[in-house]
XYZ file of C-alpha atoms in Angstrom:
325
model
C -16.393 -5.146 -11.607
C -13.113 -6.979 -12.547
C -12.322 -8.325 -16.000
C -14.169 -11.539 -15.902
C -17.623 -9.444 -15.378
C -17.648 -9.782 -11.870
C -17.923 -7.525 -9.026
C -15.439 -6.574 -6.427
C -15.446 -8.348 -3.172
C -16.169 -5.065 -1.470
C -15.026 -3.660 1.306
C -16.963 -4.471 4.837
C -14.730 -5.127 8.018
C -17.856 -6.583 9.634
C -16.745 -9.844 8.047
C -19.898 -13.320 7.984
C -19.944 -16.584 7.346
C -22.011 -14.809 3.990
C -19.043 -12.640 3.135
C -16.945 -15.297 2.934
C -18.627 -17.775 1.433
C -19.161 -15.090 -1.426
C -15.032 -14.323 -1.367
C -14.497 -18.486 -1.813
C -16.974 -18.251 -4.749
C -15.027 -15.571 -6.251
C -11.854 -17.221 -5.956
C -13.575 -20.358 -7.116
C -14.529 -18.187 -10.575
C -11.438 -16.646 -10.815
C -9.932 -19.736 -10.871
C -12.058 -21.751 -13.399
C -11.643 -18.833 -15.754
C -8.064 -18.674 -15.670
C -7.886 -22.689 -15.849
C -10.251 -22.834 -18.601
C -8.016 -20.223 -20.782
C -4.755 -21.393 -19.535
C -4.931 -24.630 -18.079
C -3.086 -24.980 -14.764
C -3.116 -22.575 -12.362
C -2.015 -21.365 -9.093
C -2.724 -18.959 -6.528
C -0.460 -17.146 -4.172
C -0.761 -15.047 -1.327
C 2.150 -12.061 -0.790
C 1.746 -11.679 2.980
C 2.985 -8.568 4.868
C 3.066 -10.266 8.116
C 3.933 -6.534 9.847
C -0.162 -6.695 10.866
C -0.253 -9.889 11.316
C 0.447 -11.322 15.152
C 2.517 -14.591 14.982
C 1.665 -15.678 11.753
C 5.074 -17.014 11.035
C 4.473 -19.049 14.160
C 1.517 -21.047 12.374
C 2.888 -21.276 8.996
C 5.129 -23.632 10.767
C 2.759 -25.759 12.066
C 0.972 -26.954 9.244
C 2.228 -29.655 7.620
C 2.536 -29.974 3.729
C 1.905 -25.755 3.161
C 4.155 -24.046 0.995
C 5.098 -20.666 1.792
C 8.732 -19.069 1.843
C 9.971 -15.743 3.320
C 11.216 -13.024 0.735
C 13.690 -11.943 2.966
C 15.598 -15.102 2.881
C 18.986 -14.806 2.217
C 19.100 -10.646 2.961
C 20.440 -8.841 5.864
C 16.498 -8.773 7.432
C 16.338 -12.687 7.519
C 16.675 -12.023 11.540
C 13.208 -10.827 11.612
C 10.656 -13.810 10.340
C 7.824 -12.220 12.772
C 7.450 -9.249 10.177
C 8.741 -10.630 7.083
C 6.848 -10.903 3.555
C 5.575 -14.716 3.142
C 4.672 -15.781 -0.161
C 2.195 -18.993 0.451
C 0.815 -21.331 -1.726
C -2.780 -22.395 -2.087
C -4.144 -25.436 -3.277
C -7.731 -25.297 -5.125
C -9.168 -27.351 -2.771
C -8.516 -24.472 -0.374
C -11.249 -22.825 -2.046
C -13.882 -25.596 -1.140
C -16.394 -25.898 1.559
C -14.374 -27.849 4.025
C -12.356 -27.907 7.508
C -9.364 -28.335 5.918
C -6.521 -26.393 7.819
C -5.246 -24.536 4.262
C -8.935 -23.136 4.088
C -9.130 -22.087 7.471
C -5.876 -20.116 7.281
C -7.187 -18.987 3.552
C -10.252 -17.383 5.291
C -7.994 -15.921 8.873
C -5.789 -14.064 6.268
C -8.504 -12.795 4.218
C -10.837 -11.605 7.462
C -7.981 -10.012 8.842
C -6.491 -8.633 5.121
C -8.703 -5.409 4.503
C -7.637 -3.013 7.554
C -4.649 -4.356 7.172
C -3.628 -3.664 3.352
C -1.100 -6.263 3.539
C -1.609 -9.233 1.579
C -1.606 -9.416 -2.586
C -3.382 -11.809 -4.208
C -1.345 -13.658 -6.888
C -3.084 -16.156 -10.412
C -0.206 -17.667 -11.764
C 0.502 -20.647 -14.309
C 4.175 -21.243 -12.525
C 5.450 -23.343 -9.609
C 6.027 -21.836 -6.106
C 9.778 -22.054 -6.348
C 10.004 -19.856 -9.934
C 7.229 -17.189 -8.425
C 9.168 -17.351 -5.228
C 12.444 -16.486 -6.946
C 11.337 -13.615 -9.186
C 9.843 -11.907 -6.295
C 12.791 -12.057 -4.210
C 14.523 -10.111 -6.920
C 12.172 -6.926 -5.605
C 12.614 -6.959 -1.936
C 15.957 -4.597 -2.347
C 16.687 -2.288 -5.354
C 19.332 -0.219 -6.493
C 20.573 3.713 -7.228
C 23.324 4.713 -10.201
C 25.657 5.326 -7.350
C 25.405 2.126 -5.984
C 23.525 2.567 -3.170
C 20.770 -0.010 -2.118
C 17.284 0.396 -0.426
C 14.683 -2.490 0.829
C 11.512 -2.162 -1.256
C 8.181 -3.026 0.704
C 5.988 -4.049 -2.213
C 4.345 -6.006 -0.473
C 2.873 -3.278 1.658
C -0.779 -2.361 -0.481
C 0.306 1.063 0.064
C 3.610 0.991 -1.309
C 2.644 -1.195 -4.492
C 0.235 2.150 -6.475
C 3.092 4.210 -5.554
C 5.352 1.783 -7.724
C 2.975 1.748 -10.305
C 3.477 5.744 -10.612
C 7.175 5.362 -10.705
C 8.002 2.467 -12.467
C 8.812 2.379 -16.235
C 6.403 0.837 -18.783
C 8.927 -2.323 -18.813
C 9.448 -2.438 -15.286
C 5.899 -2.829 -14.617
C 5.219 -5.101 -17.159
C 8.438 -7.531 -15.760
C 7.436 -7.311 -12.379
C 3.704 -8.776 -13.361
C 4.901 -11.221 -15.951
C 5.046 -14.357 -14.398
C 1.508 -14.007 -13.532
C -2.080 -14.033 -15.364
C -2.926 -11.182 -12.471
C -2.727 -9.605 -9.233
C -4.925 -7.750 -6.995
C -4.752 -5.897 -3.932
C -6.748 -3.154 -2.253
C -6.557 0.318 -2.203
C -6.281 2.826 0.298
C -10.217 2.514 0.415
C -10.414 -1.026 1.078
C -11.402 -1.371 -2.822
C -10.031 -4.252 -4.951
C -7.679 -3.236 -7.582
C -6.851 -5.654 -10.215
C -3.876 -5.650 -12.239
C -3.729 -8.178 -15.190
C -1.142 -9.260 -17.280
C -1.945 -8.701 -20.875
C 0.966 -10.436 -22.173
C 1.613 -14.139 -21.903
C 2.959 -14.668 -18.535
C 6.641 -15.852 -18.824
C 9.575 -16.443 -16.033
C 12.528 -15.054 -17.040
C 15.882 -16.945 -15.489
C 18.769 -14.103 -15.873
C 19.947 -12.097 -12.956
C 17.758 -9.133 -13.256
C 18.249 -6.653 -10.427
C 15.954 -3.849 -9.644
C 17.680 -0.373 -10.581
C 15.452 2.831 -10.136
C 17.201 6.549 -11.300
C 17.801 8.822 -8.588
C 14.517 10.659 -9.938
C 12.592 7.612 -9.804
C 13.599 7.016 -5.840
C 13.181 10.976 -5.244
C 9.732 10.354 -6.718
C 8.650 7.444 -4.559
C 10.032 9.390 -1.376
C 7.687 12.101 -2.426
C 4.910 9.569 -2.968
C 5.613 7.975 0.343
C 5.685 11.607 2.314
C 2.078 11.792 2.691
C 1.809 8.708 5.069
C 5.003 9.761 6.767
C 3.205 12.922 8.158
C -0.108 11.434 8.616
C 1.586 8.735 11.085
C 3.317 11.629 12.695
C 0.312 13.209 13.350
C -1.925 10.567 14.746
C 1.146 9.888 17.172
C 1.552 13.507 18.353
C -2.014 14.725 18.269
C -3.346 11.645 19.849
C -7.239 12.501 20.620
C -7.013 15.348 18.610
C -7.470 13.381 15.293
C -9.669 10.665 16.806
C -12.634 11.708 13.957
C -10.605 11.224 11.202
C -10.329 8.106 9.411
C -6.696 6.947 8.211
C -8.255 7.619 4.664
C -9.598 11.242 5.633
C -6.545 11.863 7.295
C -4.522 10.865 4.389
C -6.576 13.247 2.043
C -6.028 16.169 4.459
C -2.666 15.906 4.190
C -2.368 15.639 0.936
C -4.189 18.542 0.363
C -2.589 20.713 3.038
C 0.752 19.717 0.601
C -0.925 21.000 -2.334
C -1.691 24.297 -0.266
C 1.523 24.753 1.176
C 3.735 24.490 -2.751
C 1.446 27.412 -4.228
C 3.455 29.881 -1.574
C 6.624 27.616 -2.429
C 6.839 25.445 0.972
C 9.203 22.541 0.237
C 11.399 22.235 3.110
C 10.063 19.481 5.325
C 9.702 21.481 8.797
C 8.013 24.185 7.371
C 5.775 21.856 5.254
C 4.903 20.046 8.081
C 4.473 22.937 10.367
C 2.204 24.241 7.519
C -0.062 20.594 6.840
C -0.419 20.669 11.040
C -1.773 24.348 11.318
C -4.315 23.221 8.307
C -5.528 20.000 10.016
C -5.953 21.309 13.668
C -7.176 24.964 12.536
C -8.734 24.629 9.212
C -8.318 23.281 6.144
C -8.235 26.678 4.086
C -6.680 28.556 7.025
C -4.562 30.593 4.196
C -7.678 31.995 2.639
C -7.260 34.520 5.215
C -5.838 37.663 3.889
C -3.675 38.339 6.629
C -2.246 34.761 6.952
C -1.919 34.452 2.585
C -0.322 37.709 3.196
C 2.089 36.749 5.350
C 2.934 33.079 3.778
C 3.222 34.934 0.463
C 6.013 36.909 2.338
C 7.451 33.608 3.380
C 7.769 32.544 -0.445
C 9.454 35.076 -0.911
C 12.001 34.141 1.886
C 11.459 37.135 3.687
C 10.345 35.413 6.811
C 10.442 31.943 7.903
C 7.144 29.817 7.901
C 7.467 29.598 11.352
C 7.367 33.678 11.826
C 4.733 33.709 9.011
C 2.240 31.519 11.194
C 3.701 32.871 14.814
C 2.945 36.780 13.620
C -1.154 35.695 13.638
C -2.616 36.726 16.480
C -5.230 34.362 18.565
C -8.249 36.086 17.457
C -7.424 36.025 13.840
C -7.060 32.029 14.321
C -10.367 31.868 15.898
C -12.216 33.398 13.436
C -10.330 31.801 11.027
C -11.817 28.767 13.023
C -15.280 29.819 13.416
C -15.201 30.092 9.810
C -14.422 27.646 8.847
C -16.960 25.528 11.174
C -19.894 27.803 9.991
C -19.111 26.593 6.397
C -19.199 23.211 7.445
């Protein structure tokens, strides 16, 4: 339920003429209530066009849209076929009609949920202000001077932020806006409203994170990293697993592996890959704990810790763990 008393649009992939009809209604709501509080306002669509085949293609075919790349004027201009697009939607978008803004409206939307790449924007400001304080995200800063893109756009990446950002930089990044949503890594919407009056600030703020800030989003990001790693490597392997049970896995095989002080990133990925493809408490076993306690304790390597079981301790360890299931 979001803060207007309604519920969520959900999170099917079988997508009907019924689901979207009730996603128009809710945008319909959402935008009375926000008009009837605020007057005037505006809705925006942050589009990570990574998922999305050629969509910079038909943005420029339709006459009178506004929508503007984010990585205008940045050294990834070069690539418009996977840039972020913010666009601009008129209210009429909304309505019951063959209009071409409501037939892209409902593409981007059908295709949105799998993809986790588009953030819904309520705003009281023009496109060219909204446009220009989201630009300042796309690249941020270290102390030392060093730069990094940022891909907030990316539903993924935007939580992580959430985590890592200060009190004030979360609240300047969602100023200009009366909220935003997005969905989680369950296809769930998350809404994030501003509960300050939205304001546009004109200086020249730049994005600076501390070096334990960036270490912290790395570490946030790391998950994903090895889950893509290991759908590419173990192909078939992981064909039962959804990206979201995959995700947990890992994440949990992480958590396993730092009790017996597994940090380096070979060794913790040599660790997370024995859990998913033998079991997921495969270190329950006394001689494997035994011998990744000794490990710890740097008196073998991970790799000699895991290599020193023999195959019929791993298949029990496997039947096991099946027979629990």
């Amino acid at each position: 339920m979001n803060e207007f008393g309604e519920e969520s649009i959900g999170h099917e992939t079988d997508i009907s003429a019924q689901d979207w009809s009730a996603c128009r209604q809710h945008l319909q709501r959402t935008h009375d209530a926000w008009a009837s509080i605020c007057g005037r306002v505006n809705l925006y669509l942050l589009i990570d066009t990574r998922g999305y085949q050629q969509l910079d293609q038909q943005l420029a075919t339709m006459h009178g849209l506004r929508y503007a790349s984010l990585w205008r004027e940045t050294g990834l201009q070069d690539y418009p076929d996977v840039a972020p697009y913010l666009i601009a939607f008129e209210p009429e978008s909304f309505a019951e009609s063959d209009g071409s803004q409501h037939q892209l409206l409902r593409q981007i939307w059908q295709e949105a949920v799998p993809l986790h790449a588009v953030t819904w924007i309520w705003s009281p400001y023009a496109f060219d202000e909204i446009e220009a304080h989201f630009r300042r995200y796309v690249i941020y800063a270290l102390p030392g001077g060093r730069a990094y893109y940022l891909f907030f756009f990316d539903n993924h990446v935007l939580p992580r932020l959430r985590k890592v950002w200060t009190t004030e930089q979360s609240q300047r990044f969602v100023a200009p806006c009366f909220q935003m949503s997005y969905r989680d890594r369950r296809a769930d919407e998350v809404v994030w409203r501003n509960d300050e009056s939205a304001y546009v600030s004109h200086d020249s703020y730049a994005l600076r994170l501390s070096d334990a800030q960036h270490s912290h989003l790395l570490d946030l990001g790391y998950p994903d990293k090895l889950a893509l790693k290991f759908r590419e490597s173990m192909g078939s392997s992981l064909s039962h697993l959804s990206d979201v049970d995959l995700h947990h896995l890992v994440v949990g095989q992480m958590e396993r592996a730092r009790r017996y002080g597994i940090e380096e990133e070979d060794a913790l990925s040599h660790y997370v890959a024995t859990g998913i493809l033998i079991a997921s408490d495969f270190d329950e076993h006394p001689l494997v704990q035994s011998n990744l306690e000794r490990a710890g304790r740097g008196d073998m390597t991970i790799d000699e810790a895991l290599a020193a079981v023999d195959d019929e301790t791993w298949a029990a360890i496997r039947a096991r763990h099946q027979f629990a299931l």
